[in-house]
Amino acid sequence: MSRVPKLAALLGVGALALTALPSNAAQSSRSSLAAAFESASAKYDVPREVLVSVGFAETHLDGHNGAPSQANGYGVMHLAANNTNTTMSEASKLTGLPVAKLSKDDTSNILGAAAVLDSYADQAGLKDRSELGEWYSVIAKYSHSADAATARLYTDEVYKVIGLGVRTAGVSTDPRQVAPDRGAYAKVAPLGAKVQGADYPGASWDPASSSNYQVGRTQAITTIVIHVTQGSYAGTISWFKNPSAQVSAHYVVRSSDGQITQMVAEKDTAWHARSANPYAIGIEHEGYVDQPSWFTDAMYRSSAALVKNIADRRGIPKDRDHIKGHSEMPGNDHTDPGPNWNWDYYMQLVNDGNPNPPQYNFTTWGSGVNVRSAPKLSASVVTSLAGPTRVFVECQVQGDTVTAGGYTNSWWSKLRDQKGYVTNIYIDDPNAKLPGVPDC
């Protein structure tokens, strides 16, 4: 029996619209994504935890409708086509699928990545594929990083995801405590252990290729520009080291914990904002403009501390006339940091404010999600969320048990701005009970 009719029967009503379920298309998409991982894992003998965790580290399992990343990577699994990463063409040869389909179809993209990982496992002579810890060198190779340190950075992040588990976009994995066999990478110093940043004590130093920036400045520094990477942290660092990239930024900030890597000295001109490059400092933030799950409290606070330090050292006013988004710079056609970047919160942090912590800020998923007057399916509908929406969760409480989208949960979030409750199933977080949010 399908979950939707079962839930409707439970409610004793004939109309599905009164449930908190997303559209049939949204449910189908999430269900097909989970099925795609299952199928690809079985066909190519790649553990599902490895496939899902690589995809989550790359894109949070969002294919972005086939739009490319900064490094010309596509889809949920970031199959790439650039001068150092040819996983897209490899996937096409291994599966027989055309590049156009591998780029835009999630199921094909996941299948292609599994085929590539399978071929790398064969090359590595991996015998017991069920041992997750043995996949370290294979995952590192999949990253096609610029050097061993960046490859370790990438692969350690994937294993962190394996350890935490995933629950997003209708796909879930249980947390697995795995001791990765780093092999030759055990002797490689983690990126965070590198020498202190040239200008900011809170950053590690990992320089971009000298082909991707200009030594010196032709104008005084007056502006700090906020960017979003359109890719992963490790992938961005690797891309800025690629001599063919012809792009760079002074700093890159990681989503999960706010780690900062400086790649261009502030005295030099990074290539990040076209005509504004001579007078601007560029800060890249891991993530995608259309996916607010990347913009964590740790990222906001770490980045704000960096901006405050730069502004204070260089006499730059800490206001929106001097701290700008990439989209606000002259002669640019970019949209970052986009509508999901919380400028009000960020600027309060830059100016030593103490606003409500954004660990209470979450994003919903699905469409037509009902917010109710109480944590009960029988409670009246206060409003309906048309699509993914940024919400502020005041607190959470146990209420009616809801089964939807492949999940069952009795926890509900109280939404401050919508003045009602929504089941935690539709809060895009891997935990049934949201971490850091108090009980009502």
mmCIF file of N, CA, C and O in Angstrom, residues 221-226 279-281 307 311 315-325 329 347:
data_model
loop_
_atom_site.group_PDB
_atom_site.id
_atom_site.type_symbol
_atom_site.label_atom_id
_atom_site.label_comp_id
_atom_site.label_asym_id
_atom_site.label_seq_id
_atom_site.Cartn_x
_atom_site.Cartn_y
_atom_site.Cartn_z
ATOM 1 N N ILE A 221 42.630 49.105 -1.614
ATOM 2 C CA ILE A 221 41.557 48.158 -1.273
ATOM 3 C C ILE A 221 40.452 48.896 -0.532
ATOM 4 O O ILE A 221 40.685 49.510 0.520
ATOM 5 N N THR A 222 39.243 48.837 -1.081
ATOM 6 C CA THR A 222 38.109 49.544 -0.468
ATOM 7 C C THR A 222 36.878 48.660 -0.262
ATOM 8 O O THR A 222 35.935 49.072 0.410
ATOM 9 N N THR A 223 36.874 47.440 -0.828
ATOM 10 C CA THR A 223 35.653 46.638 -0.875
ATOM 11 C C THR A 223 35.958 45.174 -0.579
ATOM 12 O O THR A 223 37.000 44.651 -0.988
ATOM 13 N N ILE A 224 35.040 44.526 0.126
ATOM 14 C CA ILE A 224 35.108 43.080 0.380
ATOM 15 C C ILE A 224 33.924 42.445 -0.338
ATOM 16 O O ILE A 224 32.782 42.884 -0.168
ATOM 17 N N VAL A 225 34.200 41.435 -1.147
ATOM 18 C CA VAL A 225 33.149 40.824 -1.974
ATOM 19 C C VAL A 225 32.849 39.411 -1.491
ATOM 20 O O VAL A 225 33.753 38.586 -1.339
ATOM 21 N N ILE A 226 31.546 39.157 -1.275
ATOM 22 C CA ILE A 226 31.071 37.855 -0.807
ATOM 23 C C ILE A 226 30.635 37.010 -2.006
ATOM 24 O O ILE A 226 29.789 37.424 -2.793
ATOM 25 N N TYR A 279 40.512 46.648 -6.571
ATOM 26 C CA TYR A 279 40.245 47.267 -5.261
ATOM 27 C C TYR A 279 39.450 46.377 -4.310
ATOM 28 O O TYR A 279 39.003 46.835 -3.257
ATOM 29 N N ALA A 280 39.291 45.093 -4.649
ATOM 30 C CA ALA A 280 38.432 44.227 -3.843
ATOM 31 C C ALA A 280 39.171 43.010 -3.311
ATOM 32 O O ALA A 280 40.101 42.495 -3.934
ATOM 33 N N ILE A 281 38.722 42.559 -2.145
ATOM 34 C CA ILE A 281 39.150 41.275 -1.573
ATOM 35 C C ILE A 281 37.986 40.303 -1.730
ATOM 36 O O ILE A 281 36.846 40.622 -1.365
ATOM 37 N N VAL A 307 35.868 38.965 7.883
ATOM 38 C CA VAL A 307 35.545 40.264 7.294
ATOM 39 C C VAL A 307 35.815 41.391 8.286
ATOM 40 O O VAL A 307 36.365 42.442 7.924
ATOM 41 N N ALA A 311 38.388 44.398 7.565
ATOM 42 C CA ALA A 311 37.886 45.769 7.579
ATOM 43 C C ALA A 311 38.612 46.620 8.624
ATOM 44 O O ALA A 311 38.993 47.770 8.363
ATOM 45 N N GLY A 315 40.840 49.717 7.478
ATOM 46 C CA GLY A 315 40.036 50.930 7.575
ATOM 47 C C GLY A 315 38.844 50.943 6.634
ATOM 48 O O GLY A 315 38.422 52.014 6.160
ATOM 49 N N ILE A 316 38.288 49.790 6.350
ATOM 50 C CA ILE A 316 37.119 49.688 5.472
ATOM 51 C C ILE A 316 35.858 49.767 6.328
ATOM 52 O O ILE A 316 35.722 49.011 7.304
ATOM 53 N N PRO A 317 34.924 50.662 6.037
ATOM 54 C CA PRO A 317 33.683 50.727 6.822
ATOM 55 C C PRO A 317 32.934 49.394 6.776
ATOM 56 O O PRO A 317 32.844 48.752 5.719
ATOM 57 N N LYS A 318 32.406 48.997 7.900
ATOM 58 C CA LYS A 318 31.701 47.710 7.994
ATOM 59 C C LYS A 318 30.216 47.916 7.680
ATOM 60 O O LYS A 318 29.352 47.793 8.549
ATOM 61 N N ASP A 319 29.942 48.246 6.430
ATOM 62 C CA ASP A 319 28.564 48.470 5.996
ATOM 63 C C ASP A 319 28.371 47.866 4.615
ATOM 64 O O ASP A 319 29.327 47.411 3.966
ATOM 65 N N ARG A 320 27.118 47.894 4.156
ATOM 66 C CA ARG A 320 26.782 47.242 2.887
ATOM 67 C C ARG A 320 27.245 48.029 1.657
ATOM 68 O O ARG A 320 27.162 47.540 0.541
ATOM 69 N N ASP A 321 27.755 49.242 1.878
ATOM 70 C CA ASP A 321 28.345 49.976 0.764
ATOM 71 C C ASP A 321 29.755 49.481 0.461
ATOM 72 O O ASP A 321 30.279 49.717 -0.634
ATOM 73 N N HIS A 322 30.350 48.802 1.435
ATOM 74 C CA HIS A 322 31.732 48.359 1.276
ATOM 75 C C HIS A 322 31.887 46.838 1.399
ATOM 76 O O HIS A 322 32.947 46.302 1.074
ATOM 77 N N ILE A 323 30.869 46.166 1.904
ATOM 78 C CA ILE A 323 30.834 44.706 1.959
ATOM 79 C C ILE A 323 29.688 44.270 1.059
ATOM 80 O O ILE A 323 28.506 44.442 1.398
ATOM 81 N N LYS A 324 30.014 43.741 -0.109
ATOM 82 C CA LYS A 324 29.009 43.538 -1.146
ATOM 83 C C LYS A 324 28.994 42.099 -1.650
ATOM 84 O O LYS A 324 29.967 41.351 -1.497
ATOM 85 N N GLY A 325 27.879 41.747 -2.277
ATOM 86 C CA GLY A 325 27.787 40.466 -2.946
ATOM 87 C C GLY A 325 28.373 40.552 -4.338
ATOM 88 O O GLY A 325 28.445 41.641 -4.942
ATOM 89 N N MET A 329 28.490 43.814 -7.853
ATOM 90 C CA MET A 329 29.687 44.464 -8.379
ATOM 91 C C MET A 329 29.489 44.862 -9.844
ATOM 92 O O MET A 329 28.785 44.179 -10.598
ATOM 93 N N MET A 347 25.661 40.824 8.682
ATOM 94 C CA MET A 347 26.182 42.158 8.998
ATOM 95 C C MET A 347 26.117 42.448 10.492
ATOM 96 O O MET A 347 26.964 43.183 11.026
#
